[in-house]
Each structure stands twice: as structure tokens, then as C-alpha cells.
Coordinates of C-alpha atoms and ligand atoms in Angstrom, one line a residue:
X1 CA -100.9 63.0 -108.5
X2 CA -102.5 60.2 -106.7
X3 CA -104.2 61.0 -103.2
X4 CA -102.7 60.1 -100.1
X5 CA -106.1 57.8 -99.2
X6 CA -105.0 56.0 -102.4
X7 CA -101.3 55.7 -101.9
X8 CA -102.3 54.4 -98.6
X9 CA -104.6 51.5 -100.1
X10 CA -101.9 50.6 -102.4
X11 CA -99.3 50.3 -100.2
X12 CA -101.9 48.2 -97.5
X13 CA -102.9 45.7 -100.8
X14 CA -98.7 45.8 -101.6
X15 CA -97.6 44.7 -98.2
X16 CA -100.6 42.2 -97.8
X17 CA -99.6 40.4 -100.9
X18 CA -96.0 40.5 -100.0
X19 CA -96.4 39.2 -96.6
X20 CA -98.9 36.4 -97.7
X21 CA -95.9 35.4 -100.5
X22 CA -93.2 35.5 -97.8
X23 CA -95.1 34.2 -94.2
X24 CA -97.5 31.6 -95.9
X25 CA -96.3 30.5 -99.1
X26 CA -92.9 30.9 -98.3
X27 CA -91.8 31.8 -101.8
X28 CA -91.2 35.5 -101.9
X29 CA -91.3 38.0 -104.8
X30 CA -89.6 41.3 -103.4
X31 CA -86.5 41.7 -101.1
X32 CA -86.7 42.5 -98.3
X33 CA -85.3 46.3 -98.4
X34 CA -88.3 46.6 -101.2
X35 CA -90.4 45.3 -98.3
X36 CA -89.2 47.4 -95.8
X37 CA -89.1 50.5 -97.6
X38 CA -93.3 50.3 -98.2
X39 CA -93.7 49.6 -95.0
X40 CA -91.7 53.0 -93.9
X41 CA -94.0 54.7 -96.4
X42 CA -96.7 53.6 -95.3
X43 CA -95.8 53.9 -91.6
X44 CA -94.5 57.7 -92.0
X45 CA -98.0 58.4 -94.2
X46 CA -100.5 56.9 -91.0
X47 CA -98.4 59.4 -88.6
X48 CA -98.9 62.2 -90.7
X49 CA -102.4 61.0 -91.2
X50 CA -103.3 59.0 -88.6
X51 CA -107.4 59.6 -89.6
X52 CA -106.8 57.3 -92.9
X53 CA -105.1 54.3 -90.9
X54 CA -107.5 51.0 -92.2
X55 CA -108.2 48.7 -89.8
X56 CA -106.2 46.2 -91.4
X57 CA -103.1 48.2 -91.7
X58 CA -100.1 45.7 -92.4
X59 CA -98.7 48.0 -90.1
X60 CA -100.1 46.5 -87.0
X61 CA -97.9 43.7 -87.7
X62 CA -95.2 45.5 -85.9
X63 CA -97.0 45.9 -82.8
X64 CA -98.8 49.0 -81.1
X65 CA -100.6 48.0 -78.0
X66 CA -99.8 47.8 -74.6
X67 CA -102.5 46.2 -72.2
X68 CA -103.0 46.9 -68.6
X69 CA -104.6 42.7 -68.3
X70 CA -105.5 40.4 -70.6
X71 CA -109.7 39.7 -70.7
X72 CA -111.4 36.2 -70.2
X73 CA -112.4 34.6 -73.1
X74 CA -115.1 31.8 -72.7
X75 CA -114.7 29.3 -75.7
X76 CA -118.0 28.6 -77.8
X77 CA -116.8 25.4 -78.3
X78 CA -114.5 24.1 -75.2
X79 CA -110.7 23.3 -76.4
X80 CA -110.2 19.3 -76.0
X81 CA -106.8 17.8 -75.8
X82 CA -106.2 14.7 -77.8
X83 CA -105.5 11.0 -76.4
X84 CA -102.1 9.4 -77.4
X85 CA -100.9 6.4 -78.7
X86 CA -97.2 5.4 -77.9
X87 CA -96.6 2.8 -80.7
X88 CA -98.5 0.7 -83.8
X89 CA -100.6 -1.6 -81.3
X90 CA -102.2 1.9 -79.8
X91 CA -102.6 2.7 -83.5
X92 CA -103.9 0.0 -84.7
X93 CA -106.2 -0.3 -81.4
X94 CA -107.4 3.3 -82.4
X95 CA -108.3 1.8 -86.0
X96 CA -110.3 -1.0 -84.1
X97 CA -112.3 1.0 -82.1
X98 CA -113.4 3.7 -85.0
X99 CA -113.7 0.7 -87.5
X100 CA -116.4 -0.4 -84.7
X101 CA -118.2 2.5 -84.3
X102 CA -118.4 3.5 -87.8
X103 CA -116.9 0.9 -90.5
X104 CA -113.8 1.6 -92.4
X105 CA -112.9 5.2 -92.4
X106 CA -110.1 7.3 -94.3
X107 CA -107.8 9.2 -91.9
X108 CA -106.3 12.1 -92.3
X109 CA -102.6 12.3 -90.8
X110 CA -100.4 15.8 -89.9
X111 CA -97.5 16.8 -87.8
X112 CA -98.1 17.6 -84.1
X113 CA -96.9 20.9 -83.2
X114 CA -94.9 21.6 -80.3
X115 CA -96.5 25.0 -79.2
X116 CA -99.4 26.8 -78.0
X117 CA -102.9 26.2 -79.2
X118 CA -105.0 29.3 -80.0
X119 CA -108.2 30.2 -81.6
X120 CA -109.1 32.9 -83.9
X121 CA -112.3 34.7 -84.8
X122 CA -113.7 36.3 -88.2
X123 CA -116.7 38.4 -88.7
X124 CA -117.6 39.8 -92.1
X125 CA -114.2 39.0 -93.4
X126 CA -112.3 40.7 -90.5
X127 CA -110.3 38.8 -88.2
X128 CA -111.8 39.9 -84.5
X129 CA -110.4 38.1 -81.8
X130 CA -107.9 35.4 -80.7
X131 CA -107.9 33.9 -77.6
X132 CA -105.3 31.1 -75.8
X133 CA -106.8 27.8 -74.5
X134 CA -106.6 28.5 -71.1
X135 CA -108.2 25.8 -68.9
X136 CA -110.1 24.4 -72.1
X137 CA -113.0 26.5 -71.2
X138 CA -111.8 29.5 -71.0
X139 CA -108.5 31.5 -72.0
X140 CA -107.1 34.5 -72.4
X141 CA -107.8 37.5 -75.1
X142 CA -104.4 37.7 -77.0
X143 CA -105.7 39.4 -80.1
X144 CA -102.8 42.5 -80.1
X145 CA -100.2 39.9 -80.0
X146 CA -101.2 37.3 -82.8
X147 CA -102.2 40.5 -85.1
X148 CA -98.3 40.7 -85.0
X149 CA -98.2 36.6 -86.7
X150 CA -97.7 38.2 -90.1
X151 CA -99.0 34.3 -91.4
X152 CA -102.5 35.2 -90.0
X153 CA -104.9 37.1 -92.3
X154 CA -106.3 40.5 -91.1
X155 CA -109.0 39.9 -93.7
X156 CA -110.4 37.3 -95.5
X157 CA -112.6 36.8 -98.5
X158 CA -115.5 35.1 -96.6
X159 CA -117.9 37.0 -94.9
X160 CA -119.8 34.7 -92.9
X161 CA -118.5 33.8 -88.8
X162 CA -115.8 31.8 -89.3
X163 CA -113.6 30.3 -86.1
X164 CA -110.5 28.4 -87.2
X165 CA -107.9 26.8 -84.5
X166 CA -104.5 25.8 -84.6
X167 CA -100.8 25.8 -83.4
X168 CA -99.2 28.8 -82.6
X169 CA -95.3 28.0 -82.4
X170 CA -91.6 29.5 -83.0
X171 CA -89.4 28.2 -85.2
X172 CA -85.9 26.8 -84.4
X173 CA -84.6 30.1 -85.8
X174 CA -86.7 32.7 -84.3
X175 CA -85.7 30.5 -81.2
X176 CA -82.0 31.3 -81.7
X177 CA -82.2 34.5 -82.6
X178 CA -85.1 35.1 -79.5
X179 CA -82.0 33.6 -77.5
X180 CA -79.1 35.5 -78.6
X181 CA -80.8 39.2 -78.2
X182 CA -81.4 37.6 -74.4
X183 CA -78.1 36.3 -73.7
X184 CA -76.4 39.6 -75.1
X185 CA -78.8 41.6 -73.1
X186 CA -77.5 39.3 -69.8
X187 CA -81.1 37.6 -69.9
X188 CA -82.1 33.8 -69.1
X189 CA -82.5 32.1 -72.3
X190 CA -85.5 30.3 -73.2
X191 CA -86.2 26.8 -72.5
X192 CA -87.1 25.6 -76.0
X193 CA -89.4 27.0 -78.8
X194 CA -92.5 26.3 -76.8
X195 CA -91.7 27.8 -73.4
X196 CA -90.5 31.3 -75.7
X197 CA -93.7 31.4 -77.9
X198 CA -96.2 30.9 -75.1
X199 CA -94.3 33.2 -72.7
X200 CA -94.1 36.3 -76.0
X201 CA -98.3 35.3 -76.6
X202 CA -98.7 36.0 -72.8
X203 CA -97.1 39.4 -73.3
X204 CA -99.2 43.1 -72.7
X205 CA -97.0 44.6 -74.9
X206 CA -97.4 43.4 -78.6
X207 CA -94.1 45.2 -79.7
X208 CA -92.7 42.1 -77.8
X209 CA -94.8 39.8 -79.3
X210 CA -93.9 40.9 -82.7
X211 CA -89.9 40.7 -82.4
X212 CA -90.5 37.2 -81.4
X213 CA -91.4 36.3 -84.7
X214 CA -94.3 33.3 -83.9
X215 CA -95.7 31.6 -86.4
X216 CA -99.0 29.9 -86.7
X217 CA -100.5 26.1 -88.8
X218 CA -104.0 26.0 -88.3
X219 CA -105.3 22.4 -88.1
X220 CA -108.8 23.2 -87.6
X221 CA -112.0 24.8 -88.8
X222 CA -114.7 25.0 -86.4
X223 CA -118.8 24.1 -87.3
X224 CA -117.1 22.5 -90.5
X225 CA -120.9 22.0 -91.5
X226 CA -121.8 25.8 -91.6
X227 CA -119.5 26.4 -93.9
X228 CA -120.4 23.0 -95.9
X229 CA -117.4 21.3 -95.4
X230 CA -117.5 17.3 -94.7
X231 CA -114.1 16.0 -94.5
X232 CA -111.3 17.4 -92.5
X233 CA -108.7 17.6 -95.4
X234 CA -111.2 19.5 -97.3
X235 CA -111.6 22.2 -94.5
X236 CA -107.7 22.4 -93.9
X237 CA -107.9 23.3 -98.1
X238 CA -110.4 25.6 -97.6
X239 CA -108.6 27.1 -94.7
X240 CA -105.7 27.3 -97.2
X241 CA -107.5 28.8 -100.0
X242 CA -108.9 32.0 -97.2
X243 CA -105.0 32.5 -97.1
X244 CA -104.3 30.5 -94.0
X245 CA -100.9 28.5 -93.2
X246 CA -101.4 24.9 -93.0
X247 CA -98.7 22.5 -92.5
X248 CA -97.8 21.0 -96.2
X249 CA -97.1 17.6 -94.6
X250 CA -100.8 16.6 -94.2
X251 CA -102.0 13.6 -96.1
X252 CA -104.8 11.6 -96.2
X253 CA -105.1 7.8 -95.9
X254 CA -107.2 4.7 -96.9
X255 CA -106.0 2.7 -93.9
X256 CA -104.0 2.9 -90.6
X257 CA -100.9 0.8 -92.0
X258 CA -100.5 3.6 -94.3
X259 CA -100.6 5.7 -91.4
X260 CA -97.8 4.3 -89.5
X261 CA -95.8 4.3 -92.7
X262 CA -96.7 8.2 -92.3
X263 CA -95.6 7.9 -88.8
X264 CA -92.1 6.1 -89.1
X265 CA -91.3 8.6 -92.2
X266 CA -92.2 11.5 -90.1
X267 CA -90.1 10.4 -87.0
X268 CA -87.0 9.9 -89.7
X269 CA -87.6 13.4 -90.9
X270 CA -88.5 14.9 -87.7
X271 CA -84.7 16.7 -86.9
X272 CA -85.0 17.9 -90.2
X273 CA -88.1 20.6 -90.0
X274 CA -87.4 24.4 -89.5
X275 CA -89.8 23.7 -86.1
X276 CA -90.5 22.0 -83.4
X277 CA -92.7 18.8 -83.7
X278 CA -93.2 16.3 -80.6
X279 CA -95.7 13.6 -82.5
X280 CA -98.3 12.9 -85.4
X281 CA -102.0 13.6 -85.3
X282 CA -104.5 11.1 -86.5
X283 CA -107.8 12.3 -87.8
X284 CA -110.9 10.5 -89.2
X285 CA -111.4 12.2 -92.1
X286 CA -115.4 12.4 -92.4
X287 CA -116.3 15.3 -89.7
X288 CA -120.2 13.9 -90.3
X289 CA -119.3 10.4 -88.1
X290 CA -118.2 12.9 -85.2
X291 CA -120.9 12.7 -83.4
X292 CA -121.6 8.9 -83.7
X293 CA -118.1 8.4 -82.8
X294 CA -117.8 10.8 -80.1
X295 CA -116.0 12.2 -77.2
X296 CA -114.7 11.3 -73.3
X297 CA -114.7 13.9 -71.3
X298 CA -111.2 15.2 -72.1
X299 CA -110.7 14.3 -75.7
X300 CA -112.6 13.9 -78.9
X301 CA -112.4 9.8 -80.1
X302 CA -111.7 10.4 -83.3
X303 CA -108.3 11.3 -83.3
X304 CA -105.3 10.9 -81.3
X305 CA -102.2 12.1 -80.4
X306 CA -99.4 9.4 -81.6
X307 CA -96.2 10.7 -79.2
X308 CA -92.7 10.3 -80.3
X309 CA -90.4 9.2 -77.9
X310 CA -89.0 11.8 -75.5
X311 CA -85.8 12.8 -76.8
X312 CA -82.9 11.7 -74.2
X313 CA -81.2 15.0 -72.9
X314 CA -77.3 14.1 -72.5
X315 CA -75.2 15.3 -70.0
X316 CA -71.5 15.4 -69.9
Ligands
LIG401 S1 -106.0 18.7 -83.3 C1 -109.6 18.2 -80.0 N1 -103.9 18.9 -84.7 O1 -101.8 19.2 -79.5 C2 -108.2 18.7 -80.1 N2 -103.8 19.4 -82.3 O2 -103.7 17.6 -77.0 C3 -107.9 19.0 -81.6 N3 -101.6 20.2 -81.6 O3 -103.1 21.3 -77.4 C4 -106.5 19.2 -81.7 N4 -100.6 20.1 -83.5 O4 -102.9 22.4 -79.6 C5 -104.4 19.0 -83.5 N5 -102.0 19.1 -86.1 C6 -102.6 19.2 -84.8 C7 -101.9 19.7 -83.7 C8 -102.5 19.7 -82.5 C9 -100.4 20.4 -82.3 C10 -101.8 20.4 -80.1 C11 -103.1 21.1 -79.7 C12 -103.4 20.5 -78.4 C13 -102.6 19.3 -78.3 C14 -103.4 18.0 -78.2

């Protein structure tokens, strides 16, 4: 008969591979009673022997720490914001100006999330710490509560330092849902998707977090160069292939008009997506001009934010 130690492992490597199909993927190969009834095995096995609990237990998904505060985090890199353009002319003006600085360029072009931004933290292969923006320069330690973001990797087949950033968000389901447990319960509802997903990250108690259901696209992979990456698209795939969720609706372009084509398809399709999404981002696509191209003090210069329109509350 096989060892508890073992059934544990197998049922950790089970559940892993499950949740990546289901969270990331999105194309599911168990039910979710199958699903379930692992992770009650493998729950009732780490009470009875809570000494063989790994560190990356799919288990911690569910949520099983309560802080007294949450700890500064000071960012190695600060978190910018992104400049916006309202229409083509502050599109094509963008195209101008980098077209200036560093000759024609390829951009790469991806929805714009409407949620919180966080950052997360590998080390030898283990994911370590997550903190919020905050102020840009530092935010806020949030690590039991996006362990519960059953998209985000516990491990990962790399074992050099790795920081990757991105949107952390609910999706127009969760939102509902989120909503009708508060209303029954005689709770305010939430705002909208954003408000509910950075009020459950700001949570001590990651049991909370994790009913919430957030979700999280990263859109970024820090010191790109370390890791020998020299175009944005490529990190976002290599991102992917480490078993992060990226947005399928990134492309990459030879030139702007092809990116406001991106941008008028996007704003057609925009009521259409399972989430949230308030605008497009537009990236240069060849991290090595960076520098040349540069920053102002509150935003990089080689992207920007391209905002759709508000959209018009009615009132009776
Ligand atoms: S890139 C230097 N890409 O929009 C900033 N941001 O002000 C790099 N956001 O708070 C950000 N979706 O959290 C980038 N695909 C995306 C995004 C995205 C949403 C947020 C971001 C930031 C704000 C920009």
C-alpha cells in the first residue's frame, strides 16, 4: 500500500494539474465533484498529519491565515502608472514621439484591466511574496490572500528570482455571486468588480479572500534582460509557458493604424468579456529601447493607457 507521504504528493501534483487546466487554461479535464473529492482527501490527510503538509499545498488555496496588520513592502522597482490617450490623434501622437526617439517600432497591444495591480515574487521556483502598489513606492504584503488566486502558481519551473506584475481583478460572475451572498446576508453590495476585488485583497483573513474568487493577467515580467528576454510579447510567452494567466487578447503590431484597428475591435467587443476592461494598453515591443526612450516622473513613455469612454450611468 502506498505511504501517506506519497498519497499526499499525488494528490498535491493531481490538484495542481487540475487547477492549472481549470483557472489558467480554462479547459478542464475532471468535474468538479472529482476535484472536490481530492481536495477533501488531501485536506482530511494534512489534519491527521499536519508534519507532511508541503509548502505548496493546493490546499492553501482555500485560505488559512488570519493577520493582525498587513507589513510594508518597499518595491525594487517603483510601480508607474501609464499616460492615456483619449482618441487616434493621442495615438497616433504617441507613434510620433517613439518613432522620434527610436525609429519605427512594433507595438505590442492588450486589454486594460479594470482592477488592482499587484506584484509577485519567486525564489528558487517558489512563489514568496505579493505585495499591492500602494503609493507606487511602497504597498502592502498580501501574500495569504493572492495564495488563494488558484490562477497563480505556487511553484514554478525556473529557479532563478523572478518578479512578474499584473492585474488582479473579479470577474462579472464572481461579482454577482460576491453580491448576492451580501445582499442575502443584509450587506451593502459592491460597487463594481474593482471596488469588491481590492476591498477582498485588503482582507486579514484569507478565508475571505478566497470565497471571493479573484483572478489575476499578468502583463509584465520584471528585469526582462535577466532572464534574456528582449521583446515584451516574448516575456508575456514566457510568463505563459512558467504557467502564468495572460490575457489571450494580446497582439502584436507593425504599426499604430493596426493598433487602432485593435482598439475600435476591442471597444465593439468590450460588453462581451467575462471581466471588467476600462481601455487598451500600448506597448513598444523592444524592452532594449526602454531606456533610450524613457520615463516622466509618473509614467514610463513607452506605453500608454488608451481610455474608453466612461460609460454613461442612466437613471430613471
Ligand atoms: S502595464 C508602467 N498593462 O493600469 C505601468 N497595466 O496606470 C505598467 N493595468 O495600475 C502597467 N491592465 O495596474 C499594464 N495590460 C495592462 C494593464 C495595466 C491594467 C493597470 C495597471 C496600472 C494602470 C495603469
Amino acid at each position: 500500500m502506498m505511504n501517506v507521504k506519497d498519497r499526499i504528493d499525488e494528490l498535491a501534483a493531481q490538484l495542481k494539474q487540475y487547477n492549472y487546466e481549470y483557472y489558467t487554461q480554462d479547459n478542464p479535464s475532471v468535474t468538479d465533484q472529482e476535484y472536490d473529492a481530492l481536495m477533501n482527501e488531501l485536506i482530511q490527510l494534512e489534519t491527521l498529519y499536519p508534519d507532511l503538509k508541503r509548502a505548496d499545498s493546493p490546499t492553501m488555496r482555500i485560505g488559512d491565515t488570519v493577520l493582525d496588520a498587513f507589513d510594508k513592502v518597499t518595491h525594487d522597482i517603483p510601480m508607474m502608472s501609464l499616460s492615456n490617450a483619449f482618441n487616434k490623434e493621442d495615438l497616433r501622437d504617441f507613434d510620433k514621439r517613439i518613432k522620434k526617439a527610436v525609429g519605427e517600432q512594433q507595438y505590442t497591444a492588450e486589454v486594460k484591466i479594470d482592477g488592482l495591480a499587484g506584484a509577485l515574487h519567486y525564489n528558487n521556483g517558489t512563489f514568496e511574496l505579493a505585495a499591492t502598489r500602494g503609493n507606487g513606492t511602497v504597498g502592502e504584503d498580501v501574500t495569504h490572500n493572492v495564495k488563494t488566486i488558484r490562477s497563480i502558481p505556487l511553484t514554478i519551473d525556473y529557479q532563478e528570482p523572478l518578479e512578474v506584475r499584473g492585474e488582479i481583478f473579479m470577474s462579472k460572475r464572481s461579482f454577482e455571486q460576491a453580491n448576492k451572498r451580501r445582499t442575502e446576508a443584509g450587506n451593502a453590495p459592491f460597487m463594481n468588480p474593482r471596488n469588491a476585488a481590492s476591498g477582498s485583497i485588503r482582507q486579514l483573513d484569507s478565508k475571505i479572500a478566497a470565497k471571493r474568487q479573484l483572478d489575476m493577467f499578468i502583463y509584465s515580467v520584471m528585469e526582462p534582460e535577466r532572464h534574456g528576454l528582449t521583446s515584451h510579447y516574448e516575456a508575456l510567452q514566457f510568463a505563459k509557458e512558467l504557467g502564468f494567466h495572460i490575457n489571450p487578447l494580446t497582439e502584436r503590431f507593425n504599426t499604430i493604424e493596426e493598433v487602432i484597428t485593435f482598439v475600435e475591435d476591442m471597444t465593439e467587443k468590450r460588453d462581451t468579456l467575462s471581466y471588467d476592461i476600462d481601455g487598451i494598453v500600448i506597448k513598444v515591443d523592444d524592452i532594449s529601447r526602454y531606456d533610450e526612450i524613457g520615463v516622466t516622473a509618473k509614467s514610463p513613455k513607452w506605453a500608454i493607457a488608451f481610455k474608453f469612454p466612461a460609460e454613461e450611468v442612466l437613471t430613471q
